[in-house]
Coordinates of N, CA, C and O in Angstrom, one line a residue:
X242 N 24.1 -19.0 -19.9 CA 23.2 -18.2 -19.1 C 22.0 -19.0 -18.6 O 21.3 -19.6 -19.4
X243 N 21.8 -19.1 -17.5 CA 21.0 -19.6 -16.9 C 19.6 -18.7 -17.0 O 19.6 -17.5 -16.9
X244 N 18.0 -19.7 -17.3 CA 16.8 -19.2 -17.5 C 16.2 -19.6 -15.9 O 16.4 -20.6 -15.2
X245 N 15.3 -18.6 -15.5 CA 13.9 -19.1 -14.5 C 13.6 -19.9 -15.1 O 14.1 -19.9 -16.2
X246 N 12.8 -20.7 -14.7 CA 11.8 -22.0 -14.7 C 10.6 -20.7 -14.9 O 10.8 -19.5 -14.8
X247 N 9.0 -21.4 -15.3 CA 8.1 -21.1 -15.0 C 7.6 -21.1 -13.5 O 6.7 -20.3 -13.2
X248 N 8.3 -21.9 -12.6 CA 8.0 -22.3 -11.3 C 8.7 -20.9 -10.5 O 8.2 -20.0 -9.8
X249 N 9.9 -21.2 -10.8 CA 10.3 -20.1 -10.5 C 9.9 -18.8 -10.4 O 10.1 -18.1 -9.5
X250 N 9.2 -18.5 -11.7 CA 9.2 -17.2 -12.3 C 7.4 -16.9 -11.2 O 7.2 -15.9 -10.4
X251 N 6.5 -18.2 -11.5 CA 5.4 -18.0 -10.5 C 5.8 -17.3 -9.4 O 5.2 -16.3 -9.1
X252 N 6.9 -17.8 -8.5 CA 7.3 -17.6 -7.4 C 7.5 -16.1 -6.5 O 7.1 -15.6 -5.5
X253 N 8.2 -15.7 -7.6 CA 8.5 -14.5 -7.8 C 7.0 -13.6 -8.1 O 7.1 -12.6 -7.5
X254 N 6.0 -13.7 -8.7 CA 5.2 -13.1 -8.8 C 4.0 -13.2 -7.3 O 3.4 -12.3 -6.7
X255 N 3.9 -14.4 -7.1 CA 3.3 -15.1 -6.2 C 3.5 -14.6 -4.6 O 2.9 -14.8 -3.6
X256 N 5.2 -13.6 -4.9 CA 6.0 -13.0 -3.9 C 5.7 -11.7 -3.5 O 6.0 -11.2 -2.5
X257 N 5.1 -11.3 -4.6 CA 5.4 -9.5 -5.0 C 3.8 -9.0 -4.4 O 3.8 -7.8 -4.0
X258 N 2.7 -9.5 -4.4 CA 1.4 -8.7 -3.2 C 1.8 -8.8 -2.1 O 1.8 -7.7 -1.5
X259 N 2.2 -10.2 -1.4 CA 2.5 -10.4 0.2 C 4.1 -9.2 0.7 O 4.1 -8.6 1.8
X260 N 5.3 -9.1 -0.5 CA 6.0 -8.0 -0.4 C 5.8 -6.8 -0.5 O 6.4 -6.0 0.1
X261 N 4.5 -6.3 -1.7 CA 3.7 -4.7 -1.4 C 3.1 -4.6 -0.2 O 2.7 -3.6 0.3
X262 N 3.0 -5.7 0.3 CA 2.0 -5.4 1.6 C 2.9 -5.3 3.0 O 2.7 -4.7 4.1
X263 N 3.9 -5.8 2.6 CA 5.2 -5.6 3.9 C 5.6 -4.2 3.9 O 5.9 -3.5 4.9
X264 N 5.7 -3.8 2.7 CA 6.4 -2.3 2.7 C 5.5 -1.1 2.9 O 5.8 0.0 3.0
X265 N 3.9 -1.9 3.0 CA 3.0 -0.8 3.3 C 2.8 -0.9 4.2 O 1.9 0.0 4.3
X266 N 3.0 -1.6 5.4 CA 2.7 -2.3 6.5 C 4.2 -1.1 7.6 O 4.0 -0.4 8.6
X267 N 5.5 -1.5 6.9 CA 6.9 -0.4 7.2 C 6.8 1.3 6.4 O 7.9 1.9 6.6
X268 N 6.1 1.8 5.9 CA 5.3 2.7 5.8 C 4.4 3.3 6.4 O 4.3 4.5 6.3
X269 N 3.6 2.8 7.1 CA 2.4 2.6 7.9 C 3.0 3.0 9.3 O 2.7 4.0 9.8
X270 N 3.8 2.2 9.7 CA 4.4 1.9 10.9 C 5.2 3.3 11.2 O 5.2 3.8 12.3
X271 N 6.1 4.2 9.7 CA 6.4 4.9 10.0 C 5.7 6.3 10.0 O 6.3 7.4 10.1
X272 N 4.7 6.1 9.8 CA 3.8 7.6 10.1 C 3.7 8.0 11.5 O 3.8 7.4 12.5
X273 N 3.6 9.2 11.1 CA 3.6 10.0 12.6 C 2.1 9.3 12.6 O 1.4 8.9 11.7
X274 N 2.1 9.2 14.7 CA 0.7 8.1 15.2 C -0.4 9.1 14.7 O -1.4 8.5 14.7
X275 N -0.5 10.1 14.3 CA -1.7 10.6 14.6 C -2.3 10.7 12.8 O -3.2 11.5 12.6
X276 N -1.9 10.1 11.9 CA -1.9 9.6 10.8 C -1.9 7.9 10.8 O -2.7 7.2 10.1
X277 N -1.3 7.6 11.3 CA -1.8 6.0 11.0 C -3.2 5.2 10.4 O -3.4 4.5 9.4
X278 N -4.0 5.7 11.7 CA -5.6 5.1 11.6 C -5.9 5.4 10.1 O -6.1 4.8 9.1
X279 N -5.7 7.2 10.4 CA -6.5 7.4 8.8 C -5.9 6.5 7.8 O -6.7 5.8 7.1
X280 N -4.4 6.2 7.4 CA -3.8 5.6 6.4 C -4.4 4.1 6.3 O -4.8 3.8 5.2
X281 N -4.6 3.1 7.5 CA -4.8 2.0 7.6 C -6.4 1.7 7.2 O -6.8 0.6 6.7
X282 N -7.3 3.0 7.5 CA -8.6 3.2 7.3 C -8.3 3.4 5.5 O -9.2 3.4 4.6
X283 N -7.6 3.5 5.3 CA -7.5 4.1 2.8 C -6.8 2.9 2.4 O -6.7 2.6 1.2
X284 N -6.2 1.8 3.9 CA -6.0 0.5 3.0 C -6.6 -0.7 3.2 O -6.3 -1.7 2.6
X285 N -7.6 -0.6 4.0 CA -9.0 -1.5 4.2 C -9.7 -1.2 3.0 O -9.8 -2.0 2.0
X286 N -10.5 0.4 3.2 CA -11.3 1.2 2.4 C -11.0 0.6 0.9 O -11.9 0.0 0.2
X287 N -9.6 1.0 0.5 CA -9.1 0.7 -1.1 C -9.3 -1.1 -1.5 O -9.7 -1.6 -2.5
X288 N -9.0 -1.7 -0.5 CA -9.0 -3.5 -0.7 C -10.5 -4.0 -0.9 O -10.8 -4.8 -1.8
X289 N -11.6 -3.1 0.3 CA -12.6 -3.6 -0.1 C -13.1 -2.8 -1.4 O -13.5 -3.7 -2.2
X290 N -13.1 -1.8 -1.9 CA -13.6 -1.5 -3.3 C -12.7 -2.3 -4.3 O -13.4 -2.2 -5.4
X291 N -11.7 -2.9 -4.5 CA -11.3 -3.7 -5.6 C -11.9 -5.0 -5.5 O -12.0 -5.5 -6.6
X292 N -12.2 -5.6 -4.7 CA -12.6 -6.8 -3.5 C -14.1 -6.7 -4.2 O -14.7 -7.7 -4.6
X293 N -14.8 -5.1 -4.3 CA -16.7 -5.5 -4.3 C -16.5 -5.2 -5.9 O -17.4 -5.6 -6.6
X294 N -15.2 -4.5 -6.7 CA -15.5 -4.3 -8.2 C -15.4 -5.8 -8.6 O -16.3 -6.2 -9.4
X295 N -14.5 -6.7 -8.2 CA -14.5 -7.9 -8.4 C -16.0 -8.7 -8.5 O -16.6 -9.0 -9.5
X296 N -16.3 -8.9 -7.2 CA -18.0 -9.4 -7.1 C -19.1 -8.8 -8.1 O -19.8 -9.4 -8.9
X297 N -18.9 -7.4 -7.9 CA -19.9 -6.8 -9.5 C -19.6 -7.4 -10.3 O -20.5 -8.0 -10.8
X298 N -18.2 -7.5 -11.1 CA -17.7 -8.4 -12.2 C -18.4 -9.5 -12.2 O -19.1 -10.0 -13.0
X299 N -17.9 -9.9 -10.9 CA -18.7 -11.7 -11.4 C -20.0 -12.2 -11.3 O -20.4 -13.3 -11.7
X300 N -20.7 -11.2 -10.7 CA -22.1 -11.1 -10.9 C -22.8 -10.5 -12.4 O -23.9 -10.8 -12.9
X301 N -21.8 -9.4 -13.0 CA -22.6 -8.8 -14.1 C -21.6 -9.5 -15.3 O -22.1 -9.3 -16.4
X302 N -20.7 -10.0 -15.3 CA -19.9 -10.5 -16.2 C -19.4 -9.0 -17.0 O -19.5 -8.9 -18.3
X303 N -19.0 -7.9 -16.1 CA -18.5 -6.7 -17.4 C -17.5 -7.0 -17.9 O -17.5 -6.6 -19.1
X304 N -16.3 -7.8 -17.5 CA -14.9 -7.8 -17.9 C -15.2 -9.2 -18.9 O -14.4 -9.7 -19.6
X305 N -16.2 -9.6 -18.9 CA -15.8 -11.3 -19.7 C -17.0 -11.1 -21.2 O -17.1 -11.9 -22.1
X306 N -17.7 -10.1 -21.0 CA -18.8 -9.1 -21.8 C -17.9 -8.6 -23.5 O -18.4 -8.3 -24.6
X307 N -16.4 -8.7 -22.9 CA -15.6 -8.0 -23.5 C -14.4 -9.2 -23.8 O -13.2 -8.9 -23.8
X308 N -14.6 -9.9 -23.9 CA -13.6 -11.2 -23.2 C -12.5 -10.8 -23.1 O -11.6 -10.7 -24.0
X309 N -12.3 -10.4 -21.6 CA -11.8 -9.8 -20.8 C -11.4 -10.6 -19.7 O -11.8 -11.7 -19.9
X310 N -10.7 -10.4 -18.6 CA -11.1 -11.0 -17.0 C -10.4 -10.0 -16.8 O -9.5 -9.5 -17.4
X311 N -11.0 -9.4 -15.4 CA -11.0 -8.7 -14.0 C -9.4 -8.8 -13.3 O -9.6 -9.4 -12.3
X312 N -8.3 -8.4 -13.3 CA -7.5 -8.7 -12.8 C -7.3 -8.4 -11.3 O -7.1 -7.3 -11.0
X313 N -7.4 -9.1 -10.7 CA -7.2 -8.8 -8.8 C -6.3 -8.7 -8.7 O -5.9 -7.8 -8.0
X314 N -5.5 -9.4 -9.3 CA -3.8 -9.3 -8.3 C -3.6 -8.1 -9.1 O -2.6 -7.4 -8.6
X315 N -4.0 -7.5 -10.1 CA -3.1 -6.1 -10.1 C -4.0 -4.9 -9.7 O -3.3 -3.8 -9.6
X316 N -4.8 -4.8 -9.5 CA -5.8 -3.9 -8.4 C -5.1 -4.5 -7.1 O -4.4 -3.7 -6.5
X317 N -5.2 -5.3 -6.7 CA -4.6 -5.4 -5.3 C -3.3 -4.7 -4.9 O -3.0 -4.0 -3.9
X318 N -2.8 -5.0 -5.9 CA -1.1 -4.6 -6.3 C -1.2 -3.0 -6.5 O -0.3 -2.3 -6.1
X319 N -2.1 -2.5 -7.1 CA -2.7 -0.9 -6.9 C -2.8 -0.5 -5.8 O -2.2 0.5 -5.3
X320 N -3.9 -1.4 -5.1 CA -3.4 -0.9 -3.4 C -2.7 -0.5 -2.5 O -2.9 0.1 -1.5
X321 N -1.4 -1.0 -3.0 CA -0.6 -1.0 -2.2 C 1.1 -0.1 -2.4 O 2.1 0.2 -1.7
X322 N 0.7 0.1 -4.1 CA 1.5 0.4 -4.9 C 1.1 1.9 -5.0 O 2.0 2.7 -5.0
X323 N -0.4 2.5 -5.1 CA -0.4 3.5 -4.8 C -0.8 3.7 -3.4 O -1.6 4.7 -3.4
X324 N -0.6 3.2 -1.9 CA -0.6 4.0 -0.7 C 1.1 4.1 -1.1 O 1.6 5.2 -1.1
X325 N 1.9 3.1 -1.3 CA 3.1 3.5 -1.2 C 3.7 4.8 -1.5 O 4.4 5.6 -0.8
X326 N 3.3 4.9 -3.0 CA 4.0 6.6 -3.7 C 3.2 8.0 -2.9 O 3.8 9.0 -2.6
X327 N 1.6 7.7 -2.5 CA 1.4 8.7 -2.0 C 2.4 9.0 -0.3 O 3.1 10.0 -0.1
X328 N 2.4 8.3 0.5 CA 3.0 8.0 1.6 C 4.5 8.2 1.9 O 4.9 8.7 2.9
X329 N 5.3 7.7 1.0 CA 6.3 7.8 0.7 C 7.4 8.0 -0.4 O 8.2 7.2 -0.7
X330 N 7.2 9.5 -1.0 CA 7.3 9.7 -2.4 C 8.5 9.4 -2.8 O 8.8 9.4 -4.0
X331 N 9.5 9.0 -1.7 CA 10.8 9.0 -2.4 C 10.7 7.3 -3.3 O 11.5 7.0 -4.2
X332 N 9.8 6.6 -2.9 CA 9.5 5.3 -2.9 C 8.8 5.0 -4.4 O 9.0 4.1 -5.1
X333 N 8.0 6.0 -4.5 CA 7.1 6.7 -5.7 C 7.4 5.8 -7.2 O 6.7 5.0 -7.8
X334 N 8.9 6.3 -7.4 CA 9.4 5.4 -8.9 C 9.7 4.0 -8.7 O 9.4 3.2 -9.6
X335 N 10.2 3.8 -7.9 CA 10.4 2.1 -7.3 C 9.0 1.5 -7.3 O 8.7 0.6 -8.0
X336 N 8.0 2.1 -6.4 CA 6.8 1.1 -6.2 C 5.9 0.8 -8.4 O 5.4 -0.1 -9.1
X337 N 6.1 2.0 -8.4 CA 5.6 1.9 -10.0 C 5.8 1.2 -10.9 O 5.0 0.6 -11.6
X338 N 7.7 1.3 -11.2 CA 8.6 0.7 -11.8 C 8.6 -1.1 -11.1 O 9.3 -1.8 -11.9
X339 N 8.0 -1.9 -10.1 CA 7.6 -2.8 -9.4 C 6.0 -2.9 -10.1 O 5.5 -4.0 -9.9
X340 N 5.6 -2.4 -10.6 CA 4.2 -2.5 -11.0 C 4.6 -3.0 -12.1 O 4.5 -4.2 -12.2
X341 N 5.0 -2.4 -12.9 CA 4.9 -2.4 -14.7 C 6.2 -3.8 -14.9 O 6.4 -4.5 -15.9
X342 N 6.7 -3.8 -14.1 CA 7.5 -5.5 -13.7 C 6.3 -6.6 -13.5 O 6.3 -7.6 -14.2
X343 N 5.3 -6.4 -12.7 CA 4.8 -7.3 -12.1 C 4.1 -7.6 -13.6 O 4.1 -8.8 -14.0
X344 N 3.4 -6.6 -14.4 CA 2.7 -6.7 -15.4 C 3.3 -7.6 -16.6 O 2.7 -8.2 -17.5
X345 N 4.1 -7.4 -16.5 CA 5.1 -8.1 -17.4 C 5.4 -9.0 -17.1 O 5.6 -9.8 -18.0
X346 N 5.7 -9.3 -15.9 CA 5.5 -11.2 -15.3 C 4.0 -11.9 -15.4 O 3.7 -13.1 -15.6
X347 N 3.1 -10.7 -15.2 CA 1.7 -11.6 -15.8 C 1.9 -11.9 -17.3 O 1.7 -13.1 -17.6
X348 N 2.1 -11.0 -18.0 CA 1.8 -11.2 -19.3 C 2.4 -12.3 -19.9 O 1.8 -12.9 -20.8
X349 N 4.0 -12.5 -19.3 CA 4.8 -13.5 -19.7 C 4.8 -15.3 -18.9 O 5.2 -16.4 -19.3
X350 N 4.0 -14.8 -17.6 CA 3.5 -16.3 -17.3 C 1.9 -16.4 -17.7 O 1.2 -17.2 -17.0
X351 N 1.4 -15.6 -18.8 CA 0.0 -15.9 -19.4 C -1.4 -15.5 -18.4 O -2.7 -15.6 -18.6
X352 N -0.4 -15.1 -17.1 CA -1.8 -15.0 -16.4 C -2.9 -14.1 -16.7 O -3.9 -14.5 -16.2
X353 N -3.1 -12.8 -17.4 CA -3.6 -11.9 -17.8 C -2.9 -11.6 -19.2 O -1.8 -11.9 -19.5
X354 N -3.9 -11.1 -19.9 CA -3.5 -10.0 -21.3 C -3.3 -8.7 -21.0 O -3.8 -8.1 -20.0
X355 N -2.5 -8.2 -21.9 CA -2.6 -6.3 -21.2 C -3.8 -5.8 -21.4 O -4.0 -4.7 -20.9
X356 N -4.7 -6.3 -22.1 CA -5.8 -5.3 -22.0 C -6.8 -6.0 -20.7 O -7.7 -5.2 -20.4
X357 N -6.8 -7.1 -20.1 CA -7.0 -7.4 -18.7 C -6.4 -6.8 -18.0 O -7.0 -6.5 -17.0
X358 N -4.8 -6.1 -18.1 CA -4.6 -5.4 -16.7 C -5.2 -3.6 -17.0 O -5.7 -2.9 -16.2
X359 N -4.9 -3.3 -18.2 CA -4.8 -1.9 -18.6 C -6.5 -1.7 -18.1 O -6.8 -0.6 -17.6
X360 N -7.4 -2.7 -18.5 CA -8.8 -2.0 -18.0 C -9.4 -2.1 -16.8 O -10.6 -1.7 -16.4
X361 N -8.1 -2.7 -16.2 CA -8.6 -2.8 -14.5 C -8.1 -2.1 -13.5 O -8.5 -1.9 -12.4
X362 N -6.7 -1.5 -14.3 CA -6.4 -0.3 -13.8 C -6.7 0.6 -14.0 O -6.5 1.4 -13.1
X363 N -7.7 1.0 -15.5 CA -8.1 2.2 -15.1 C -9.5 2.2 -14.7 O -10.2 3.2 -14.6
X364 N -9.9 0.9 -14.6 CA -11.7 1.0 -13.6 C -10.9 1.2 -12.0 O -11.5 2.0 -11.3
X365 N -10.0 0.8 -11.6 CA -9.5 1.0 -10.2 C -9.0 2.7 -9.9 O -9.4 3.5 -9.1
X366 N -7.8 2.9 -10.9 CA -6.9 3.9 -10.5 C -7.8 5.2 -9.9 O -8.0 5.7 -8.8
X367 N -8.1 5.3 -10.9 CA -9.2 7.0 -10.6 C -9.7 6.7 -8.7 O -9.3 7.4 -7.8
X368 N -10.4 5.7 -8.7 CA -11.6 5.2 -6.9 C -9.9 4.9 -6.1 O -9.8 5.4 -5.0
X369 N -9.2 4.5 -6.4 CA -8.3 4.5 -5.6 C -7.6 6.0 -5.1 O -7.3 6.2 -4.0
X370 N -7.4 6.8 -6.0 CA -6.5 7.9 -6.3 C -7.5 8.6 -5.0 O -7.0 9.0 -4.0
X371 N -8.8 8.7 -5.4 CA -9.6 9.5 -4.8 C -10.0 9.1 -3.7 O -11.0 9.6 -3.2
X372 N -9.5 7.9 -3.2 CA -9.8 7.5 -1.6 C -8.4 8.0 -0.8 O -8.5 8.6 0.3
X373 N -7.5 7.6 -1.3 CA -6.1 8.2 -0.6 C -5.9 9.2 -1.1 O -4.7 9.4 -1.1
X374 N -6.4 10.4 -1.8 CA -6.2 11.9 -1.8 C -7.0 12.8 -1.0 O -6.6 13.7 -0.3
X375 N -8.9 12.2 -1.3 CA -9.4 12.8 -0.3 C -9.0 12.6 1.1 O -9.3 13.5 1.9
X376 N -8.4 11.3 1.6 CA -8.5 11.0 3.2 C -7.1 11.6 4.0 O -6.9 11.6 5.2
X377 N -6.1 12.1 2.7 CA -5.0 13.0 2.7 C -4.9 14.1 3.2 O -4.2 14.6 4.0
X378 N -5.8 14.6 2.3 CA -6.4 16.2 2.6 C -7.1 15.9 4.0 O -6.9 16.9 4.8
X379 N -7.8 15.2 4.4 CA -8.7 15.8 5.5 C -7.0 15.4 6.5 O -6.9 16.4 7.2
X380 N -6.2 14.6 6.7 CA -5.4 14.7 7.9 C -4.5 16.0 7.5 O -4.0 16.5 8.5
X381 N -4.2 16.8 6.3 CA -3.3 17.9 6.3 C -4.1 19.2 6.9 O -3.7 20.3 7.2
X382 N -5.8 18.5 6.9 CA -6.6 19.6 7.3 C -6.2 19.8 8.8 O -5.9 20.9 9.3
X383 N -6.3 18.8 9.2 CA -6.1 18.6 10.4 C -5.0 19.0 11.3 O -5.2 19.6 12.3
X384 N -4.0 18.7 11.0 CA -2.6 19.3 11.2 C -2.8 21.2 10.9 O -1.9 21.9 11.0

């Protein structure tokens, strides 16, 4: 039985933001136009709030307070992972089941501990949830 390399296995991880971002990009594309802006406006919106929780981190040291670190790549990967399920629910267990993969490639190429990703998902999930729910509601208002 043949094993990944660690090179390999990087690769593969190294693959999987620039790939959430293609499928949210072919998601994106397939919204009716008059939904687009708003959606593209909750995936700016969502990047820069994980983007400025970051900067607070490394200005206040909260995640390392705790010796901890801040995970970006899985807040980013939240980004993308939740416009997917909201946008496209049939997509929903795949994009997730792709999450809890990715986490387990961090954990096993050392790049994060679970309690670096588990507390950065739940400093993210909630501000995420509630940027693509409320800006949801205002296009169903709208329709």
């Amino acid at each position: 039985m043949a094993y990944l390399s660690y090179e390999q296995i990087d690769l593969i991880a190294d693959s999987y933001i620039p790939l959430l971002a293609f499928v949210s990009l072919w998601v994106l594309i397939k919204l009716e136009p008059s939904k687009r802006t708003s959606a593209l406006v909750q995936i700016i919106s969502s990047t820069l709030f994980i983007y400025a929780v970051m900067l607070v981190d490394n200005w206040l040291q909260i995640w390392s307070a705790f010796s901890l670190d801040y995970s970006t790549h899985s807040a980013l990967s939240l980004v993308f992972v939740s416009f997917i399920a909201i946008y496209k629910p049939d997509l929903k267990k795949s994009a997730i089941a792709s999450f809890i993969i990715y986490a387990l490639i961090m954990l096993y190429q050392q790049y994060h501990s679970l309690a670096d990703i588990v507390t950065t998902a739940l400093a993210v999930t909630p501000v995420l949830m509630l940027i693509y729910e409320y800006k949801t509601a205002l296009q169903n208002k709208q329709d």
